[in-house]
PDB file of C-alpha atoms in Angstrom:
ATOM      1  CA  MET A 204      -6.199  84.484 -93.807  1.00 77.00           C
ATOM      2  CA  PRO A 205      -7.302  88.163 -93.719  1.00 80.00           C
ATOM      3  CA  ARG A 206      -5.758  88.962 -90.317  1.00 82.00           C
ATOM      4  CA  TYR A 207      -2.494  87.208 -91.201  1.00 83.00           C
ATOM      5  CA  LEU A 208      -2.358  88.940 -94.569  1.00 83.00           C
ATOM      6  CA  ALA A 209      -2.956  92.329 -92.946  1.00 83.00           C
ATOM      7  CA  LYS A 210      -0.072  91.741 -90.503  1.00 84.00           C
ATOM      8  CA  PHE A 211       2.183  90.609 -93.311  1.00 82.00           C
ATOM      9  CA  GLN A 212       1.464  93.653 -95.463  1.00 79.00           C
ATOM     10  CA  THR A 213       1.955  95.984 -92.496  1.00 80.00           C
ATOM     11  CA  ASN A 214       5.326  94.561 -91.472  1.00 77.00           C
ATOM     12  CA  ALA A 215       6.831  93.296 -94.735  1.00 69.00           C
ATOM     13  CA  LEU A 216       7.271  96.563 -96.586  1.00 65.00           C
ATOM     14  CA  GLY A 217       8.152  96.146-100.220  1.00 72.00           C
ATOM     15  CA  ILE A 218       6.600  92.690-100.597  1.00 74.00           C
ATOM     16  CA  GLY A 219       3.399  92.766-102.626  1.00 75.00           C
ATOM     17  CA  THR A 220       0.702  90.095-102.746  1.00 78.00           C
ATOM     18  CA  GLU A 221      -1.894  89.514-105.431  1.00 82.00           C
ATOM     19  CA  LEU A 222      -4.797  87.314-104.347  1.00 83.00           C
ATOM     20  CA  PHE A 223      -6.631  84.788-106.496  1.00 84.00           C
ATOM     21  CA  GLU A 224      -9.516  82.458-105.610  1.00 87.00           C
ATOM     22  CA  GLY A 225     -10.643  79.460-107.615  1.00 88.00           C
ATOM     23  CA  PRO A 226     -11.633  75.793-107.509  1.00 87.00           C
ATOM     24  CA  ARG A 227      -9.028  73.270-106.379  1.00 88.00           C
ATOM     25  CA  SER A 228      -8.421  71.830-109.851  1.00 89.00           C
ATOM     26  CA  MET A 229      -7.738  75.267-111.332  1.00 92.00           C
ATOM     27  CA  ILE A 230      -5.396  76.262-108.515  1.00 92.00           C
ATOM     28  CA  GLU A 231      -3.416  73.027-108.814  1.00 92.00           C
ATOM     29  CA  GLN A 232      -3.007  73.485-112.577  1.00 93.00           C
ATOM     30  CA  ARG A 233      -1.991  77.148-112.294  1.00 93.00           C
ATOM     31  CA  LEU A 234       0.632  76.233-109.699  1.00 92.00           C
ATOM     32  CA  ILE A 235       2.040  73.571-112.031  1.00 92.00           C
ATOM     33  CA  ASP A 236       1.990  76.004-114.985  1.00 92.00           C
ATOM     34  CA  GLY A 237       3.913  78.579-112.935  1.00 89.00           C
ATOM     35  CA  GLU A 238       1.072  81.111-113.015  1.00 91.00           C
ATOM     36  CA  LEU A 239       0.792  81.062-109.202  1.00 89.00           C
ATOM     37  CA  ASP A 240       3.709  81.070-106.762  1.00 88.00           C
ATOM     38  CA  LEU A 241       1.901  79.682-103.759  1.00 90.00           C
ATOM     39  CA  ALA A 242      -1.521  78.537-102.591  1.00 91.00           C
ATOM     40  CA  VAL A 243      -3.202  78.280 -99.201  1.00 90.00           C
ATOM     41  CA  MET A 244      -5.761  75.523 -99.590  1.00 89.00           C
ATOM     42  CA  LEU A 245      -7.152  72.217 -98.359  1.00 89.00           C
ATOM     43  CA  ILE A 246      -4.180  69.911 -98.766  1.00 88.00           C
ATOM     44  CA  SER A 247      -6.278  66.912 -97.716  1.00 82.00           C
ATOM     45  CA  ASN A 248      -8.037  67.261-101.104  1.00 83.00           C
ATOM     46  CA  LEU A 249      -4.937  67.542-103.308  1.00 86.00           C
ATOM     47  CA  VAL A 250      -4.957  65.366-106.421  1.00 88.00           C
ATOM     48  CA  LEU A 251      -1.726  66.179-108.293  1.00 86.00           C
ATOM     49  CA  THR A 252       0.462  65.235-105.337  1.00 83.00           C
ATOM     50  CA  GLU A 253       3.448  64.109-107.442  1.00 87.00           C
ATOM     51  CA  GLN A 254       3.780  67.537-109.028  1.00 90.00           C
ATOM     52  CA  LEU A 255       2.949  69.610-105.960  1.00 91.00           C
ATOM     53  CA  SER A 256       4.572  69.929-102.533  1.00 89.00           C
ATOM     54  CA  SER A 257       2.705  70.966 -99.422  1.00 90.00           C
ATOM     55  CA  LYS A 258       3.210  71.885 -95.780  1.00 88.00           C
ATOM     56  CA  MET A 259       0.387  71.737 -93.263  1.00 89.00           C
ATOM     57  CA  LEU A 260      -0.563  74.872 -91.351  1.00 89.00           C
ATOM     58  CA  LEU A 261      -3.678  73.698 -89.542  1.00 88.00           C
ATOM     59  CA  ARG A 262      -5.486  70.427 -88.847  1.00 90.00           C
ATOM     60  CA  SER A 263      -9.135  70.580 -87.826  1.00 92.00           C
ATOM     61  CA  VAL A 264     -11.221  67.642 -86.556  1.00 94.00           C
ATOM     62  CA  ARG A 265     -14.595  66.930 -88.113  1.00 95.00           C
ATOM     63  CA  ARG A 266     -17.361  66.446 -85.540  1.00 96.00           C
ATOM     64  CA  LEU A 267     -21.127  66.023 -85.476  1.00 98.00           C
ATOM     65  CA  TRP A 268     -23.216  69.222 -85.359  1.00 98.00           C
ATOM     66  CA  VAL A 269     -26.651  68.889 -83.737  1.00 97.00           C
ATOM     67  CA  ALA A 270     -29.373  70.874 -82.007  1.00 97.00           C
ATOM     68  CA  PRO A 271     -29.276  70.456 -78.182  1.00 96.00           C
ATOM     69  CA  SER A 272     -32.683  68.732 -78.213  1.00 94.00           C
ATOM     70  CA  HIS A 273     -31.775  66.208 -80.915  1.00 96.00           C
ATOM     71  CA  PRO A 274     -32.331  62.578 -79.795  1.00 96.00           C
ATOM     72  CA  ILE A 275     -28.849  61.534 -80.895  1.00 96.00           C
ATOM     73  CA  THR A 276     -27.406  63.587 -78.022  1.00 95.00           C
ATOM     74  CA  ARG A 277     -28.669  60.924 -75.617  1.00 94.00           C
ATOM     75  CA  LEU A 278     -26.371  58.260 -77.030  1.00 94.00           C
ATOM     76  CA  ARG A 279     -23.151  57.428 -75.169  1.00 92.00           C
ATOM     77  CA  SER A 280     -21.354  56.477 -78.378  1.00 94.00           C
ATOM     78  CA  ILE A 281     -22.250  57.935 -81.775  1.00 96.00           C
ATOM     79  CA  THR A 282     -21.353  56.029 -84.930  1.00 96.00           C
ATOM     80  CA  LEU A 283     -22.019  56.833 -88.573  1.00 97.00           C
ATOM     81  CA  THR A 284     -24.591  54.035 -88.508  1.00 96.00           C
ATOM     82  CA  GLU A 285     -26.544  56.020 -85.890  1.00 97.00           C
ATOM     83  CA  VAL A 286     -26.108  59.307 -87.774  1.00 97.00           C
ATOM     84  CA  ALA A 287     -27.459  57.653 -90.945  1.00 97.00           C
ATOM     85  CA  LYS A 288     -30.860  57.236 -89.243  1.00 97.00           C
ATOM     86  CA  TYR A 289     -31.457  61.003 -89.173  1.00 97.00           C
ATOM     87  CA  PRO A 290     -31.924  63.747 -91.803  1.00 97.00           C
ATOM     88  CA  TYR A 291     -28.551  65.116 -92.921  1.00 97.00           C
ATOM     89  CA  VAL A 292     -27.667  68.622 -94.180  1.00 97.00           C
ATOM     90  CA  MET A 293     -24.893  68.514 -96.790  1.00 96.00           C
ATOM     91  CA  LEU A 294     -22.488  71.442 -97.278  1.00 94.00           C
ATOM     92  CA  THR A 295     -21.200  71.535-100.862  1.00 91.00           C
ATOM     93  CA  THR A 296     -18.441  74.184-100.791  1.00 84.00           C
ATOM     94  CA  ASP A 297     -14.745  73.255-101.212  1.00 76.00           C
ATOM     95  CA  GLU A 298     -15.617  69.728-102.352  1.00 80.00           C
ATOM     96  CA  SER A 299     -17.088  69.086 -98.910  1.00 84.00           C
ATOM     97  CA  SER A 300     -19.804  66.804-100.258  1.00 86.00           C
ATOM     98  CA  SER A 301     -17.383  64.545-102.154  1.00 85.00           C
ATOM     99  CA  THR A 302     -15.107  64.301 -99.089  1.00 86.00           C
ATOM    100  CA  THR A 303     -18.122  63.439 -96.941  1.00 90.00           C
ATOM    101  CA  LEU A 304     -19.362  60.741 -99.291  1.00 90.00           C
ATOM    102  CA  ARG A 305     -15.913  59.109 -99.448  1.00 90.00           C
ATOM    103  CA  TYR A 306     -15.764  58.299 -95.741  1.00 92.00           C
ATOM    104  CA  TRP A 307     -19.439  57.319 -95.626  1.00 94.00           C
ATOM    105  CA  THR A 308     -18.945  54.964 -98.580  1.00 93.00           C
ATOM    106  CA  ALA A 309     -15.873  53.466 -96.912  1.00 91.00           C
ATOM    107  CA  GLN A 310     -18.189  52.391 -94.079  1.00 92.00           C
ATOM    108  CA  GLY A 311     -20.766  51.006 -96.533  1.00 94.00           C
ATOM    109  CA  LEU A 312     -23.195  53.754 -95.531  1.00 95.00           C
ATOM    110  CA  LYS A 313     -24.936  56.758 -97.044  1.00 94.00           C
ATOM    111  CA  PRO A 314     -26.220  59.887 -95.247  1.00 96.00           C
ATOM    112  CA  LYS A 315     -29.949  60.600 -95.425  1.00 96.00           C
ATOM    113  CA  THR A 316     -29.416  63.956 -97.185  1.00 96.00           C
ATOM    114  CA  VAL A 317     -32.466  66.220 -97.057  1.00 96.00           C
ATOM    115  CA  PHE A 318     -30.806  69.462 -98.133  1.00 96.00           C
ATOM    116  CA  ARG A 319     -27.665  70.404-100.065  1.00 95.00           C
ATOM    117  CA  THR A 320     -26.315  73.954 -99.871  1.00 95.00           C
ATOM    118  CA  SER A 321     -23.175  76.006-100.438  1.00 93.00           C
ATOM    119  CA  SER A 322     -24.153  78.328 -97.570  1.00 94.00           C
ATOM    120  CA  ILE A 323     -22.598  77.549 -94.188  1.00 94.00           C
ATOM    121  CA  GLU A 324     -25.171  79.851 -92.545  1.00 95.00           C
ATOM    122  CA  ALA A 325     -27.970  77.789 -94.085  1.00 95.00           C
ATOM    123  CA  VAL A 326     -26.379  74.652 -92.637  1.00 96.00           C
ATOM    124  CA  ARG A 327     -26.130  76.241 -89.196  1.00 96.00           C
ATOM    125  CA  SER A 328     -29.750  77.405 -89.332  1.00 96.00           C
ATOM    126  CA  MET A 329     -31.037  73.990 -90.436  1.00 96.00           C
ATOM    127  CA  VAL A 330     -29.044  72.164 -87.767  1.00 97.00           C
ATOM    128  CA  GLY A 331     -29.918  74.663 -85.040  1.00 96.00           C
ATOM    129  CA  SER A 332     -33.622  74.303 -85.885  1.00 95.00           C
ATOM    130  CA  GLY A 333     -33.388  70.533 -85.516  1.00 95.00           C
ATOM    131  CA  LEU A 334     -34.165  69.861 -89.182  1.00 96.00           C
ATOM    132  CA  GLY A 335     -31.014  67.823 -89.671  1.00 96.00           C
ATOM    133  CA  VAL A 336     -27.507  67.033 -88.480  1.00 97.00           C
ATOM    134  CA  THR A 337     -24.177  67.433 -90.234  1.00 97.00           C
ATOM    135  CA  ILE A 338     -20.520  66.489 -89.871  1.00 97.00           C
ATOM    136  CA  LEU A 339     -18.168  69.397 -90.448  1.00 96.00           C
ATOM    137  CA  SER A 340     -14.849  70.795 -89.278  1.00 94.00           C
ATOM    138  CA  GLU A 341     -14.807  72.394 -85.843  1.00 93.00           C
ATOM    139  CA  LEU A 342     -12.824  75.228 -87.465  1.00 90.00           C
ATOM    140  CA  ILE A 343     -16.018  76.648 -88.975  1.00 92.00           C
ATOM    141  CA  TYR A 344     -18.213  75.818 -85.970  1.00 94.00           C
ATOM    142  CA  ARG A 345     -20.158  78.573 -84.214  1.00 94.00           C
ATOM    143  CA  PRO A 346     -22.250  77.899 -81.068  1.00 95.00           C
ATOM    144  CA  ARG A 347     -25.242  79.730 -82.534  1.00 93.00           C
ATOM    145  CA  SER A 348     -26.748  80.113 -85.968  1.00 92.00           C
ATOM    146  CA  TYR A 349     -27.481  83.456 -87.597  1.00 90.00           C
ATOM    147  CA  ASP A 350     -31.048  83.229 -86.233  1.00 90.00           C
ATOM    148  CA  ASN A 351     -29.698  82.526 -82.712  1.00 93.00           C
ATOM    149  CA  GLN A 352     -30.370  78.783 -82.607  1.00 94.00           C
ATOM    150  CA  ARG A 353     -28.018  76.735 -80.406  1.00 96.00           C
ATOM    151  CA  ILE A 354     -25.682  74.184 -82.028  1.00 97.00           C
ATOM    152  CA  GLU A 355     -23.706  71.546 -80.155  1.00 96.00           C
ATOM    153  CA  LEU A 356     -20.623  69.562 -81.183  1.00 96.00           C
ATOM    154  CA  LEU A 357     -20.441  65.827 -80.512  1.00 97.00           C
ATOM    155  CA  ASP A 358     -17.556  63.400 -80.966  1.00 96.00           C
ATOM    156  CA  LEU A 359     -17.914  60.460 -83.332  1.00 96.00           C
ATOM    157  CA  ALA A 360     -16.855  56.935 -82.417  1.00 95.00           C
ATOM    158  CA  ASP A 361     -15.958  56.247 -86.059  1.00 94.00           C
ATOM    159  CA  THR A 362     -12.835  57.770 -87.577  1.00 90.00           C
ATOM    160  CA  VAL A 363     -13.485  60.492 -90.155  1.00 93.00           C
ATOM    161  CA  PRO A 364     -10.731  62.407 -91.987  1.00 91.00           C
ATOM    162  CA  THR A 365      -9.514  65.720 -90.623  1.00 92.00           C
ATOM    163  CA  MET A 366      -9.642  68.945 -92.613  1.00 90.00           C
ATOM    164  CA  ASP A 367      -6.022  69.897 -93.318  1.00 91.00           C
ATOM    165  CA  ILE A 368      -5.151  73.401 -94.518  1.00 90.00           C
ATOM    166  CA  GLY A 369      -1.687  74.186 -95.772  1.00 91.00           C
ATOM    167  CA  LEU A 370       0.715  75.780 -98.218  1.00 91.00           C
ATOM    168  CA  VAL A 371       1.099  74.299-101.707  1.00 92.00           C
ATOM    169  CA  TRP A 372       3.696  75.000-104.412  1.00 91.00           C
ATOM    170  CA  ARG A 373       5.153  73.334-107.493  1.00 92.00           C
ATOM    171  CA  THR A 374       7.545  70.547-106.516  1.00 90.00           C
ATOM    172  CA  ASP A 375      10.306  71.225-109.045  1.00 82.00           C
ATOM    173  CA  SER A 376      10.610  74.963-108.325  1.00 77.00           C
ATOM    174  CA  ASP A 377      12.545  76.690-105.540  1.00 79.00           C
ATOM    175  CA  LEU A 378      10.505  79.337-103.789  1.00 81.00           C
ATOM    176  CA  PRO A 379      11.849  82.881-104.328  1.00 81.00           C
ATOM    177  CA  PRO A 380      13.145  84.515-101.108  1.00 83.00           C
ATOM    178  CA  LEU A 381      10.136  86.823-100.787  1.00 82.00           C
ATOM    179  CA  THR A 382       7.672  83.970-101.280  1.00 84.00           C
ATOM    180  CA  GLN A 383       9.616  81.964 -98.707  1.00 86.00           C
ATOM    181  CA  ALA A 384       9.283  84.896 -96.305  1.00 84.00           C
ATOM    182  CA  PHE A 385       5.515  84.735 -96.698  1.00 85.00           C
ATOM    183  CA  CYS A 386       5.576  80.955 -96.091  1.00 87.00           C
ATOM    184  CA  ASP A 387       7.667  81.384 -92.946  1.00 87.00           C
ATOM    185  CA  PHE A 388       5.325  84.062 -91.678  1.00 86.00           C
ATOM    186  CA  LEU A 389       2.223  81.914 -92.153  1.00 87.00           C
ATOM    187  CA  GLN A 390       3.851  78.920 -90.493  1.00 86.00           C
ATOM    188  CA  PHE A 391       4.844  80.892 -87.398  1.00 84.00           C
ATOM    189  CA  SER A 392       1.506  82.764 -87.300  1.00 82.00           C
ATOM    190  CA  SER A 393      -0.612  79.631 -87.598  1.00 77.00           C
ATOM    191  CA  SER A 394       1.339  78.123 -84.694  1.00 72.00           C
ATOM    192  CA  GLY A 395       0.406  81.156 -82.588  1.00 60.00           C
ATOM    193  CA  ASP A 396       3.918  82.603 -82.484  1.00 48.00           C
ATOM    194  CA  ASP A 397       3.179  86.032 -83.960  1.00 45.00           C
ATOM    195  CA  ARG A 398       6.310  87.608 -82.444  1.00 46.00           C
ATOM    196  CA  ALA A 399       8.555  85.043 -84.131  1.00 40.00           C
ATOM    197  CA  ALA A 400       6.659  85.606 -87.364  1.00 40.00           C
ATOM    198  CA  MET A 401       7.410  89.309 -87.246  1.00 42.00           C
ATOM    199  CA  GLU A 402      11.094  88.643 -86.587  1.00 46.00           C
ATOM    200  CA  VAL A 403      11.226  86.331 -89.601  1.00 40.00           C
ATOM    201  CA  HIS A 404       9.628  89.055 -91.668  1.00 41.00           C
ATOM    202  CA  LYS A 405      12.010  91.735 -90.599  1.00 44.00           C
ATOM    203  CA  GLY A 406      14.997  89.526 -91.289  1.00 43.00           C
ATOM    204  CA  GLN A 407      13.722  88.605 -94.734  1.00 43.00           C
ATOM    205  CA  ARG A 408      12.863  92.217 -95.505  1.00 40.00           C
ATOM    206  CA  HIS A 409      16.355  93.463 -94.645  1.00 36.00           C
ATOM    207  CA  SER A 410      18.027  90.734 -96.683  1.00 31.00           C
ATOM    208  CA  ALA A 411      15.723  91.020 -99.712  1.00 31.00           C
TER     209      ALA A 411
END
């Protein structure tokens, strides 16, 4: 978000943005109450779907994170059943743990969790040191941990849900023109078409 927001503020003169961060439940309720115009959030976790509309900006696959020397790397096909045999590091931010447990439970399995943390750097360090594995979005993957340990990504044979990020607003409200301009910009920018995004901005700015 920061680089997109910086481009938007540079090119869309006269359109102000006020940022707010909070847990999913609070954001959903404030959108419904009209206290927030728009949210950029994990739409795969939305609960109040009848009262909120959404549009996806980005879909990221969840894959297995392991140290290069981990024995699971020798398998030709990796299932959740195989992953369940090894220590698991659980990330807890953005309801990640509840999402994880849902797809494990659907398979009748449970990860062998040895550490729960809200720190993604702690997860990377634990995985890179070979102390555990994890399943997380490739969007937040880095090939090395903060302490320079290597981390590899492996595909899973079992289907796990993707991490979907998108725009969310109240269903029964029309977006104001300036808010719509911001939506259009993010949609074009997330698709990689920055030039088109700027053209949308300029057009919206002149007509606002």
